[in-house]
XYZ file of N, CA and C in Angstrom:
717
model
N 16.478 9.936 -41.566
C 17.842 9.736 -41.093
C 17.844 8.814 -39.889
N 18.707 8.306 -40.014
C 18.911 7.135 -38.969
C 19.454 7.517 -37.957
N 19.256 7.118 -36.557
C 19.642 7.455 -35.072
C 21.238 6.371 -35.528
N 21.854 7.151 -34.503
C 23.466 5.950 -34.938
C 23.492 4.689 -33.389
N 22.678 4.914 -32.555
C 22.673 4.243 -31.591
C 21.625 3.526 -31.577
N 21.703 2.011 -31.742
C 20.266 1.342 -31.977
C 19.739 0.266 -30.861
N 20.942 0.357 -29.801
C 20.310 -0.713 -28.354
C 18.941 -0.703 -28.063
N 17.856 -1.452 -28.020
C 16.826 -1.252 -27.281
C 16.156 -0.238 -26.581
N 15.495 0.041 -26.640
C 15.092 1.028 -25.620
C 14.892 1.016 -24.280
N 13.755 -0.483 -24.199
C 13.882 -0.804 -22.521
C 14.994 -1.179 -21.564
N 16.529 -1.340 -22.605
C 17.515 -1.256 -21.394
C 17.587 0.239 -20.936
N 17.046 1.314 -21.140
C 17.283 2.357 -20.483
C 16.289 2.897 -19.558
N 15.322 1.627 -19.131
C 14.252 1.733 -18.528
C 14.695 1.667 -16.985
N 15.055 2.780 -15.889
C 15.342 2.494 -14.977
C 14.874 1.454 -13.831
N 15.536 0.767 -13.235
C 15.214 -0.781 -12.649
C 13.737 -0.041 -11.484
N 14.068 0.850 -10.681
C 13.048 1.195 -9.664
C 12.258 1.727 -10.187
N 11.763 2.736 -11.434
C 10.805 2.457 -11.669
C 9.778 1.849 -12.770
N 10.951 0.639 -13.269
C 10.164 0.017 -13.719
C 9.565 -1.234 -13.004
N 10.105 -1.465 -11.655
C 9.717 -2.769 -11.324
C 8.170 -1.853 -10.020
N 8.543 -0.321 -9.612
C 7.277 0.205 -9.147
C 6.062 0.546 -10.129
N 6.016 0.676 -11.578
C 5.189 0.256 -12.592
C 4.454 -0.855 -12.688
N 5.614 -1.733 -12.746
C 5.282 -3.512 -12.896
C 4.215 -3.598 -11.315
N 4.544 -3.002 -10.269
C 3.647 -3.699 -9.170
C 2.606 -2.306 -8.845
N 2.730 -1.708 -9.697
C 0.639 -0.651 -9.893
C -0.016 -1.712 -10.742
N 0.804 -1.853 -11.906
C -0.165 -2.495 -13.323
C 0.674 -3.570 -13.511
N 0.498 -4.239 -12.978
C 0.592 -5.922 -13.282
C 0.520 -6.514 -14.596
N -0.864 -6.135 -14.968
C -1.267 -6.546 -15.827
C -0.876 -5.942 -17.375
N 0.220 -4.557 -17.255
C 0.827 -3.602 -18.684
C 1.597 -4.766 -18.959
N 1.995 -4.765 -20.956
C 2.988 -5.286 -20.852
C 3.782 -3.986 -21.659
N 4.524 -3.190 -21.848
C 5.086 -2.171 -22.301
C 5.794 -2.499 -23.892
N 6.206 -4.097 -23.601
C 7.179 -4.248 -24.675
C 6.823 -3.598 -26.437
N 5.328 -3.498 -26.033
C 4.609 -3.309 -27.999
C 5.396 -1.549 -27.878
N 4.942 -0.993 -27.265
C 5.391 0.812 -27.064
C 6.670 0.655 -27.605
N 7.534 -0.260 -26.223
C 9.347 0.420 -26.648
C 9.481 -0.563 -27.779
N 8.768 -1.344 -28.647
C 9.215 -2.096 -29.839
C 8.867 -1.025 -31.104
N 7.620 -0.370 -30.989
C 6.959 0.101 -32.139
C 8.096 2.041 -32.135
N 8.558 2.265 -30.724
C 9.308 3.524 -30.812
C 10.864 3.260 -31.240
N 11.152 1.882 -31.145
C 12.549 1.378 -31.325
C 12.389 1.441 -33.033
N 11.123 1.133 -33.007
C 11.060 1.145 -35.010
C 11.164 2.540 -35.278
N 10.296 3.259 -34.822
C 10.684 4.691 -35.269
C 12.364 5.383 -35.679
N 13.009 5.209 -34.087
C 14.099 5.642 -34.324
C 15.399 5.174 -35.437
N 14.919 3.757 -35.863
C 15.611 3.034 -37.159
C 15.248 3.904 -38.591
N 13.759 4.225 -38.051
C 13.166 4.704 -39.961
C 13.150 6.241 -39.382
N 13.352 7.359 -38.517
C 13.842 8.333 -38.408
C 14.282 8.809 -37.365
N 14.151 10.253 -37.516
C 15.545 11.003 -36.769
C 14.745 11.742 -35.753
N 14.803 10.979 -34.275
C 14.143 11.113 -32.910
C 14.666 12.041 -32.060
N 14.520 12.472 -31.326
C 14.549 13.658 -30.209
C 14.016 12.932 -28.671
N 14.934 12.422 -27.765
C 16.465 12.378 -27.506
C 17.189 11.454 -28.006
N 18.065 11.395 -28.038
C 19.044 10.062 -27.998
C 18.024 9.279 -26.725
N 18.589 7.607 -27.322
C 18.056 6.831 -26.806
C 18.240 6.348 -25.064
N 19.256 6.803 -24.957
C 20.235 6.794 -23.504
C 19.277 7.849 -22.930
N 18.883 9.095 -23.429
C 18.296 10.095 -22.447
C 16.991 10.218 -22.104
N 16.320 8.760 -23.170
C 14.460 9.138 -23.027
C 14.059 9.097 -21.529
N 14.855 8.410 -20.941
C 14.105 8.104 -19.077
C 14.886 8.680 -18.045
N 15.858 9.844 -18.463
C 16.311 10.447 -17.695
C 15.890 11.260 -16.640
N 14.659 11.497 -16.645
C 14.333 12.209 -15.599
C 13.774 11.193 -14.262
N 13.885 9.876 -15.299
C 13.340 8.952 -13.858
C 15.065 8.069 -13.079
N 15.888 8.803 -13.980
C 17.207 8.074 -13.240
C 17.220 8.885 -12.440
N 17.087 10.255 -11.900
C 17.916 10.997 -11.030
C 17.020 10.889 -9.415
N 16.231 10.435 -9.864
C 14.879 10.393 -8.570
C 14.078 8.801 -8.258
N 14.154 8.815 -7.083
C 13.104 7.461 -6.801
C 11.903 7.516 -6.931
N 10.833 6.800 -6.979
C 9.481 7.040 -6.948
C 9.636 7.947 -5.276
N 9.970 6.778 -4.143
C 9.592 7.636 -2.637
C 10.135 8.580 -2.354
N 11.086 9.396 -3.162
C 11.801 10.292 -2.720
C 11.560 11.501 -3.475
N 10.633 11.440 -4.699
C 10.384 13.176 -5.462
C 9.093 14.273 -4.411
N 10.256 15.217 -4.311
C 9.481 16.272 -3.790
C 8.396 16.893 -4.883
N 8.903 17.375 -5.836
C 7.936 18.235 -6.904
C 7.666 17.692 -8.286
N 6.805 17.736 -8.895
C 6.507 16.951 -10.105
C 6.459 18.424 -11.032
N 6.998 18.535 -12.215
C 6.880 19.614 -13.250
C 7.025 19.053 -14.412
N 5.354 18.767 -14.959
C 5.001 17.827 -15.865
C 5.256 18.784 -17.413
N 6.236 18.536 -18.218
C 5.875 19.030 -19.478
C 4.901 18.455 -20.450
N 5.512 18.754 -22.007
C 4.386 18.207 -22.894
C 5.077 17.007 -24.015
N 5.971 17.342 -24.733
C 6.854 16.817 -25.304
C 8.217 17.339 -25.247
N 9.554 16.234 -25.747
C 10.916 17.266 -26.288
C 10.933 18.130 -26.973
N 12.265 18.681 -26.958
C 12.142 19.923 -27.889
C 12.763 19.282 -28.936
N 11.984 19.479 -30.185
C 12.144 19.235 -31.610
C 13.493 19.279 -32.271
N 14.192 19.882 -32.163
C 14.867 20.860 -33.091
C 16.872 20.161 -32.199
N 17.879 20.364 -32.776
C 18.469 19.742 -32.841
C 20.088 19.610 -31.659
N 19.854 19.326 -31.209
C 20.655 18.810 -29.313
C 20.494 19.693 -28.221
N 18.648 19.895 -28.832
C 17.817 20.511 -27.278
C 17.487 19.695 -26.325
N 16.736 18.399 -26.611
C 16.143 17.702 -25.460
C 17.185 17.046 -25.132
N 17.043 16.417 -24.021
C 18.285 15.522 -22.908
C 17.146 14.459 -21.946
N 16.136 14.413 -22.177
C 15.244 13.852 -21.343
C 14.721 14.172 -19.841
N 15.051 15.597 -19.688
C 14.160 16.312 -18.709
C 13.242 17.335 -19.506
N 12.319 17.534 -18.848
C 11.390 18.275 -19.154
C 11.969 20.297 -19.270
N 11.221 20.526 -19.786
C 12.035 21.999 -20.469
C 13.237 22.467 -19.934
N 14.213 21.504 -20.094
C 15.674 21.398 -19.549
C 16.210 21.659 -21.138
N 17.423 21.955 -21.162
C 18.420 21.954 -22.588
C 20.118 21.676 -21.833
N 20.550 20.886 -22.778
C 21.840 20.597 -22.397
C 22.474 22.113 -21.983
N 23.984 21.900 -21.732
C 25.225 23.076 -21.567
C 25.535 23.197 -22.909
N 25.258 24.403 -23.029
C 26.091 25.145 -24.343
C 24.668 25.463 -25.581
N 23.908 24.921 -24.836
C 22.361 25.059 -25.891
C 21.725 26.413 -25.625
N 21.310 27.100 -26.582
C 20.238 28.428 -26.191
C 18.831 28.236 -25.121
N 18.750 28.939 -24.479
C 17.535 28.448 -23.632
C 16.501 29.235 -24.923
N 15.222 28.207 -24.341
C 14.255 28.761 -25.436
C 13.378 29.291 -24.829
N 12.239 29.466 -25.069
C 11.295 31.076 -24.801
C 11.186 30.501 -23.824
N 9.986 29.434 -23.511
C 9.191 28.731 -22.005
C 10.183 28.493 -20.598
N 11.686 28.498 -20.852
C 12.245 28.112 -20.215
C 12.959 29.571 -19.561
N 13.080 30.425 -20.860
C 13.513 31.827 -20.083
C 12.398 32.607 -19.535
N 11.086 32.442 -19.758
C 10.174 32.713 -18.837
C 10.196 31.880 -17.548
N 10.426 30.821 -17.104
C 10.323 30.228 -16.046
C 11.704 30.849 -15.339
N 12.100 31.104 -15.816
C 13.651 32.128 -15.116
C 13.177 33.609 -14.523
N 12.041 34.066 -15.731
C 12.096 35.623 -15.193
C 11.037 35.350 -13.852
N 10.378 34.383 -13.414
C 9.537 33.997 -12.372
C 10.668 33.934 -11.513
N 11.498 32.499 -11.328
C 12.675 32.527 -10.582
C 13.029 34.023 -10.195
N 13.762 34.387 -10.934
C 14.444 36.240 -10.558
C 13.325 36.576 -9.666
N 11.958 37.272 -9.977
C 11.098 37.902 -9.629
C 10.969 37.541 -8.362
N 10.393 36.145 -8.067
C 9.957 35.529 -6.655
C 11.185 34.858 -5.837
N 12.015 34.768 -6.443
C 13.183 34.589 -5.250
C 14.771 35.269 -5.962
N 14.232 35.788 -6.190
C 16.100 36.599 -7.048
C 16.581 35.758 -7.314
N 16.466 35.098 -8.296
C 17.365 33.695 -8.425
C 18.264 34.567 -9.794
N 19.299 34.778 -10.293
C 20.213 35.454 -10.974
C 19.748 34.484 -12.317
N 19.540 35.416 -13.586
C 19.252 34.539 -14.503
C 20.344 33.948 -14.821
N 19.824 31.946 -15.141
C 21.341 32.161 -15.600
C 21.793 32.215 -17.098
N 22.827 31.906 -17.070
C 23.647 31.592 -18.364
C 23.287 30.600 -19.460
N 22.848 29.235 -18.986
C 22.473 28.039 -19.322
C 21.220 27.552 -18.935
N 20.650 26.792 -19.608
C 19.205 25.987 -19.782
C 19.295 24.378 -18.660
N 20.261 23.960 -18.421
C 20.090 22.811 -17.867
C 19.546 22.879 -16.361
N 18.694 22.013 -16.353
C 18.167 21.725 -15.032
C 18.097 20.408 -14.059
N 19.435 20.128 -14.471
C 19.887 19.101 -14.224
C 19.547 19.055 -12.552
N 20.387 19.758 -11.890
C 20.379 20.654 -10.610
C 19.095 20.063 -9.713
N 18.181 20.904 -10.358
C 16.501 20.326 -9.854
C 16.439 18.775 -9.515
N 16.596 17.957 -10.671
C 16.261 16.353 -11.108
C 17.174 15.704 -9.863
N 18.320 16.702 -9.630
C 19.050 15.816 -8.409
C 18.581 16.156 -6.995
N 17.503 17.284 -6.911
C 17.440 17.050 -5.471
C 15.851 16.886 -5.399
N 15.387 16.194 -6.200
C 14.091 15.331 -6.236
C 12.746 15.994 -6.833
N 13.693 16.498 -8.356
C 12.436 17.611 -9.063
C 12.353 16.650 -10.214
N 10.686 16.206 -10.157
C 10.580 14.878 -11.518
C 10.568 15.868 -12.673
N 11.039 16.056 -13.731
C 10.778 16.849 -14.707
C 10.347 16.249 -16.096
N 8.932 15.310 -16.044
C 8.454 14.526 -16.929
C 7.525 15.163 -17.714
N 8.144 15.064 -19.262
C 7.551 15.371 -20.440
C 5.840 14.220 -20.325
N 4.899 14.197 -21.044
C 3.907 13.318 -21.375
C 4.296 12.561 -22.379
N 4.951 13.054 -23.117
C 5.315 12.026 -24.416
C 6.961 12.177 -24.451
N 7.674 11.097 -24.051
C 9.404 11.214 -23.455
C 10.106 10.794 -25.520
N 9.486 11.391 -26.183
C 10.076 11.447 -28.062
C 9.335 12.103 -28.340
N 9.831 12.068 -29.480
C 9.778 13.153 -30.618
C 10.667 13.208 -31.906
N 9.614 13.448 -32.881
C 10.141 13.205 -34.070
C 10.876 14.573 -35.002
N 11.757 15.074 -35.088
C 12.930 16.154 -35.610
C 12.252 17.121 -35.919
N 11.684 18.077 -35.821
C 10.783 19.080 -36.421
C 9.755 19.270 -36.295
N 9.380 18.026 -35.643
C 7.444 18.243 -35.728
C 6.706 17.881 -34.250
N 6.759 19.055 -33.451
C 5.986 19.129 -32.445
C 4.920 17.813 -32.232
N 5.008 17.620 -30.893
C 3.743 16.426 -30.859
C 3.675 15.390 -31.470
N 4.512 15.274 -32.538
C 4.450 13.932 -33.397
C 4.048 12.705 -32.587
N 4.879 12.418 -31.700
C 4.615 11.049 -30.822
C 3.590 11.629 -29.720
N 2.616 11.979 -29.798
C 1.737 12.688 -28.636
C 0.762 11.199 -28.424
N 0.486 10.522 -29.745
C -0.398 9.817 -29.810
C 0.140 7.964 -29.977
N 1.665 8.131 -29.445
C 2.090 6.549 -30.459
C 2.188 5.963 -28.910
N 1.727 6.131 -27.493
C 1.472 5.167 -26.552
C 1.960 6.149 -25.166
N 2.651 7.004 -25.361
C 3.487 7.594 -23.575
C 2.664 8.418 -22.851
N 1.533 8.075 -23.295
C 0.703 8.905 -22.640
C 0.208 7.908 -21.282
N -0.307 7.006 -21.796
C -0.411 5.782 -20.469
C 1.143 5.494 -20.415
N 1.875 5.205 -20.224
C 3.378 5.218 -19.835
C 3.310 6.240 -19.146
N 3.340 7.499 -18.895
C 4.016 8.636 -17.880
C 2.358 8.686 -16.990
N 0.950 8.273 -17.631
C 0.196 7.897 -16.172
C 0.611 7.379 -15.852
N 1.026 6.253 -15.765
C 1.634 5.058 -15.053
C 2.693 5.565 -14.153
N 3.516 6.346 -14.430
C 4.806 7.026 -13.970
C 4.105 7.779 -12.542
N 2.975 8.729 -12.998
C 2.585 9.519 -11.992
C 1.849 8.789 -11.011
N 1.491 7.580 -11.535
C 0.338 6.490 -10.459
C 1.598 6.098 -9.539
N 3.026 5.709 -9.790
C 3.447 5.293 -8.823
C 3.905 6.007 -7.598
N 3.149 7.711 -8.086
C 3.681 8.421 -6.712
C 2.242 8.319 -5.874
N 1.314 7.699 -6.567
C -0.291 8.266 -5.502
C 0.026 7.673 -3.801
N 1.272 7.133 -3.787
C 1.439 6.459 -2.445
C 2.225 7.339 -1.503
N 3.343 8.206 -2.129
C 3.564 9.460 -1.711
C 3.448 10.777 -1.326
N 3.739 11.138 -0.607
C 2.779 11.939 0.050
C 3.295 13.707 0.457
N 2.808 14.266 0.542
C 3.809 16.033 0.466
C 4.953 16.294 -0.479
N 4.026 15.966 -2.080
C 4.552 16.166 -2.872
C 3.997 17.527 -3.678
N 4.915 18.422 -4.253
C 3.946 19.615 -4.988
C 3.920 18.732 -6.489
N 3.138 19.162 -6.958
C 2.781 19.208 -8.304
C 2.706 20.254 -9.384
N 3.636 20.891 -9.898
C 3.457 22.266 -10.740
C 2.893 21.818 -12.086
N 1.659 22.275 -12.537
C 1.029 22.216 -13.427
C 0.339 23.481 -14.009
N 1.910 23.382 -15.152
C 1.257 24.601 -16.419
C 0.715 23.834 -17.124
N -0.329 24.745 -17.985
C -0.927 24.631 -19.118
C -1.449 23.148 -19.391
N -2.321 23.013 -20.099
C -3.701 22.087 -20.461
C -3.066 20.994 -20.486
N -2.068 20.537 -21.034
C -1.269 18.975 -21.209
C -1.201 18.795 -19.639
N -0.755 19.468 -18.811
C 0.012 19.229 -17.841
C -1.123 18.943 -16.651
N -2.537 20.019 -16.729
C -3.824 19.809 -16.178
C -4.099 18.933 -16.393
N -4.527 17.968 -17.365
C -5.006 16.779 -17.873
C -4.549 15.597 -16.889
N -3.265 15.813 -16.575
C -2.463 14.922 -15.787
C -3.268 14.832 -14.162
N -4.303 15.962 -13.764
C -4.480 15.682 -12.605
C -5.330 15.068 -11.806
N -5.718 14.299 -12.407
C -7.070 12.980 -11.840
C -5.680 12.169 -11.482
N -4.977 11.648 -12.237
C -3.666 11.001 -11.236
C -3.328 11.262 -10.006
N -3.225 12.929 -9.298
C -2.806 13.185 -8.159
C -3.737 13.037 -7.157
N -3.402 12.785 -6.103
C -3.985 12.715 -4.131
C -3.963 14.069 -3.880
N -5.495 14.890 -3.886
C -4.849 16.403 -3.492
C -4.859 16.464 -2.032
N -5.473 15.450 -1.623
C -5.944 15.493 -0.088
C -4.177 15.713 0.801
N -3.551 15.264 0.472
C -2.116 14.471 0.780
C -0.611 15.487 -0.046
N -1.281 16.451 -0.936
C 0.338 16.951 -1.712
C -0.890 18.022 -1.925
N 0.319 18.811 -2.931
C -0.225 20.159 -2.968
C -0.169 19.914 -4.455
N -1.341 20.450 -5.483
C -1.601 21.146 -6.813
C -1.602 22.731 -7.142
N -0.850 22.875 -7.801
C -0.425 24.393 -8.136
C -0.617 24.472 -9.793
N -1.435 25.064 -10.314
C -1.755 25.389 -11.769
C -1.535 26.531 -12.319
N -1.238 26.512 -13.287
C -1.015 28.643 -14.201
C -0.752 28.101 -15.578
N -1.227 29.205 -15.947
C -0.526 29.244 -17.674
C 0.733 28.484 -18.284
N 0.942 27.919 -19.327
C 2.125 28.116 -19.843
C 3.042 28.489 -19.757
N 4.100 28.284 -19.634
C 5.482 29.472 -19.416
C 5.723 29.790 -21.241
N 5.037 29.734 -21.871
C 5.760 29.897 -23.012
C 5.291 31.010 -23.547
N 5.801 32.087 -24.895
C 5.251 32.944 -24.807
C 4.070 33.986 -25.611
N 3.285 32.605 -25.538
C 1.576 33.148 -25.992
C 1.141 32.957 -24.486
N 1.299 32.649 -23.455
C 0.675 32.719 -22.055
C 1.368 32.762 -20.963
N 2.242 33.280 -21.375
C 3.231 33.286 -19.724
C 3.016 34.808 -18.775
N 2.461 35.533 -19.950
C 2.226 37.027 -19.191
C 0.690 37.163 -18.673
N -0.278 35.746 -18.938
C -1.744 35.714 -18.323
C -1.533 34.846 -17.208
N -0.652 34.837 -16.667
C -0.079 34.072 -15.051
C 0.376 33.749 -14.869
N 1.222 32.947 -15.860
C 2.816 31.960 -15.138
C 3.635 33.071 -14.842
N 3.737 34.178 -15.063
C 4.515 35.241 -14.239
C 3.731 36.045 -13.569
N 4.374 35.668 -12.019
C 3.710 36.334 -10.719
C 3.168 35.098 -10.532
N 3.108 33.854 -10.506
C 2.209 32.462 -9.725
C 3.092 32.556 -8.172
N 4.042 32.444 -8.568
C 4.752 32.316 -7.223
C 4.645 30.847 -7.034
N 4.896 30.381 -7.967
C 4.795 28.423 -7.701
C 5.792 27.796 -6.644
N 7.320 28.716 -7.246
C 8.669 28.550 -6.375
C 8.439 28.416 -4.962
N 7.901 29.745 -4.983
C 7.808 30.375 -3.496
C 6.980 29.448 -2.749
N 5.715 29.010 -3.219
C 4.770 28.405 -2.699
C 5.198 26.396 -2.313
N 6.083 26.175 -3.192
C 6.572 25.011 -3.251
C 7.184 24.324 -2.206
N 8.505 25.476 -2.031
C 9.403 25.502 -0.842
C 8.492 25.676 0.554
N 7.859 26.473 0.368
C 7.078 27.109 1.912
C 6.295 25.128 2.319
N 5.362 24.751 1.324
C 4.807 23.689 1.387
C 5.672 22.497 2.107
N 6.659 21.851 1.383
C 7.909 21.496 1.627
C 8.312 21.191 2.928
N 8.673 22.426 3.142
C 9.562 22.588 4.369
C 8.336 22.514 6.038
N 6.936 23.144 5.679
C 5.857 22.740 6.594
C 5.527 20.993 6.752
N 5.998 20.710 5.593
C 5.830 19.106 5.559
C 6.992 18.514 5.925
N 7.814 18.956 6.839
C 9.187 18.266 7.390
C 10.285 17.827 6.163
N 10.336 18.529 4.505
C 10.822 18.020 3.853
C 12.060 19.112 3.480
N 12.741 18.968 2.921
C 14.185 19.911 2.034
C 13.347 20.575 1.554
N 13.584 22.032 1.512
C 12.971 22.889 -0.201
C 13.878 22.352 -0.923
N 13.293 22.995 -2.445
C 14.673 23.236 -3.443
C 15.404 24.104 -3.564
N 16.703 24.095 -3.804
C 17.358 25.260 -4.364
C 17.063 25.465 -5.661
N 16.237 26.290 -5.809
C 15.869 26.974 -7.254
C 17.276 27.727 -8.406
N 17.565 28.253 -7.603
C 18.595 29.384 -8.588
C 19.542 28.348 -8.755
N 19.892 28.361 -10.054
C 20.799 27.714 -10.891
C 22.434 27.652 -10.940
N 23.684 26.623 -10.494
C 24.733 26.479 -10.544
C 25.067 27.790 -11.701
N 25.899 28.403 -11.685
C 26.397 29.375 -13.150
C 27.520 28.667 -13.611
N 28.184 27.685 -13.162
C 29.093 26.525 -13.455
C 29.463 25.505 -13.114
N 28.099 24.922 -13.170
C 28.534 23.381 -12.435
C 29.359 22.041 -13.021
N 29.998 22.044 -12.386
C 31.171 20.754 -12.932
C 30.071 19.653 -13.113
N 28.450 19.346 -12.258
C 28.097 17.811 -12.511
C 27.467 17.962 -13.855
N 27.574 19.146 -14.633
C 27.084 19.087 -16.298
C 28.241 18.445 -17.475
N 29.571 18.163 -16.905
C 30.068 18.080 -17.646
C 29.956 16.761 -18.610
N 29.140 15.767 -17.517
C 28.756 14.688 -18.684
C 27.138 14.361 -18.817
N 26.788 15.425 -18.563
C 25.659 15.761 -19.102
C 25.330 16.138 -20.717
């Protein structure tokens, strides 16, 4: 099935960080990736819309993300992903990994579960929420794990090695993999299980990542986050 929106892909490549990409790796040229994924979405039916694959890099600058919360891919299945990482639009079911990362929230800071999956909230006050592979093909987990975004979102994380008192939350093995990219000398690395639920009860509940995030943060002269979730926020509505 055919995507109904067929613009390019790299016009949705945000200008800051693609031109802080362009001056790590000089030498990338990206165009084969967003040409060979632009083919995909013609010959099938992709996960996000094309407008939302780089959304998590519109809401944040490279110099300005406090916390990095690296996922793995979108969610498959049909007007879950939005282009943040285990985020789901308004009006979508939250799914297992994401209502475990809630019962942590509650636990370590009473954050009231909420109602809705979007984490929009986070992305605006400088929470990167980058998948490893920003597609996905309708049903089938991982599909695009291997068709190029894997060097694309290194690249993403290389342009923070210049930044500095940043946390890094890293669940599970996709998200570990990611950490020869980070400066530990300079930000903080925080690791646990999965939130999802074959491993969320062997440590991602009780890590205290939240807790530990904010405390970090705020010793580093920076904003915490507000963790607990709008229960009706008007900035979802064109989300």
């Amino acid at each position: 099935m055919m995507q109904t929106h067929q613009a390019p892909l790299y016009i949705y490549e945000p200008k800051r960080w693609k031109d802080a990409i362009l001056t790590k790796h000089p030498e990338v040229d990206w165009s084969t990736l967003f040409s060979s994924i632009d083919n995909v979405y013609n010959e099938s039916k992709v996960y996000p819309r094309k407008e939302d694959v780089f959304k998590a890099l519109e809401f944040v600058s490279p110099q300005d993300v406090k916390v990095v919360i690296v996922g793995q891919d979108p969610y498959h299945g049909p007007g879950q992903a939005h282009g943040l990482s285990f985020s789901v639009p308004m009006g979508v079911k939250t799914p297992p990994s994401l209502r475990n990362i809630f019962k942590e929230l509650n636990r370590s800071l009473n954050c009231p579960i909420p109602v809705h999956g979007n984490l929009t909230s986070w992305a605006e006050q400088g929470v990167l929420l980058l998948n490893t592979s920003l597609t996905v093909e309708a049903g089938k987990a991982g599909s695009h794990a291997k068709i190029g975004w894997q060097d694309y979102t290194d690249a993403v994380l290389d342009c923070l090695q210049d930044v500095e008192h940043v946390v890094y939350l890293l669940w599970g093995n996709h998200a570990e993999a990611k950490r020869a990219l980070i400066q530990p000398e300079s930000n903080l690395i925080l690791s646990a299980p999965h939130p999802s639920p074959l491993s969320a009860h062997k440590g991602f509940i009780g890590c205290d990542h939240f807790v530990e995030a904010n405390a970090y943060l705020q010793q580093s002269g920076r904003k915490p986050i507000d963790w607990c979730l709008p229960s009706q926020p008007d900035l979802f509505s064109k989300i």
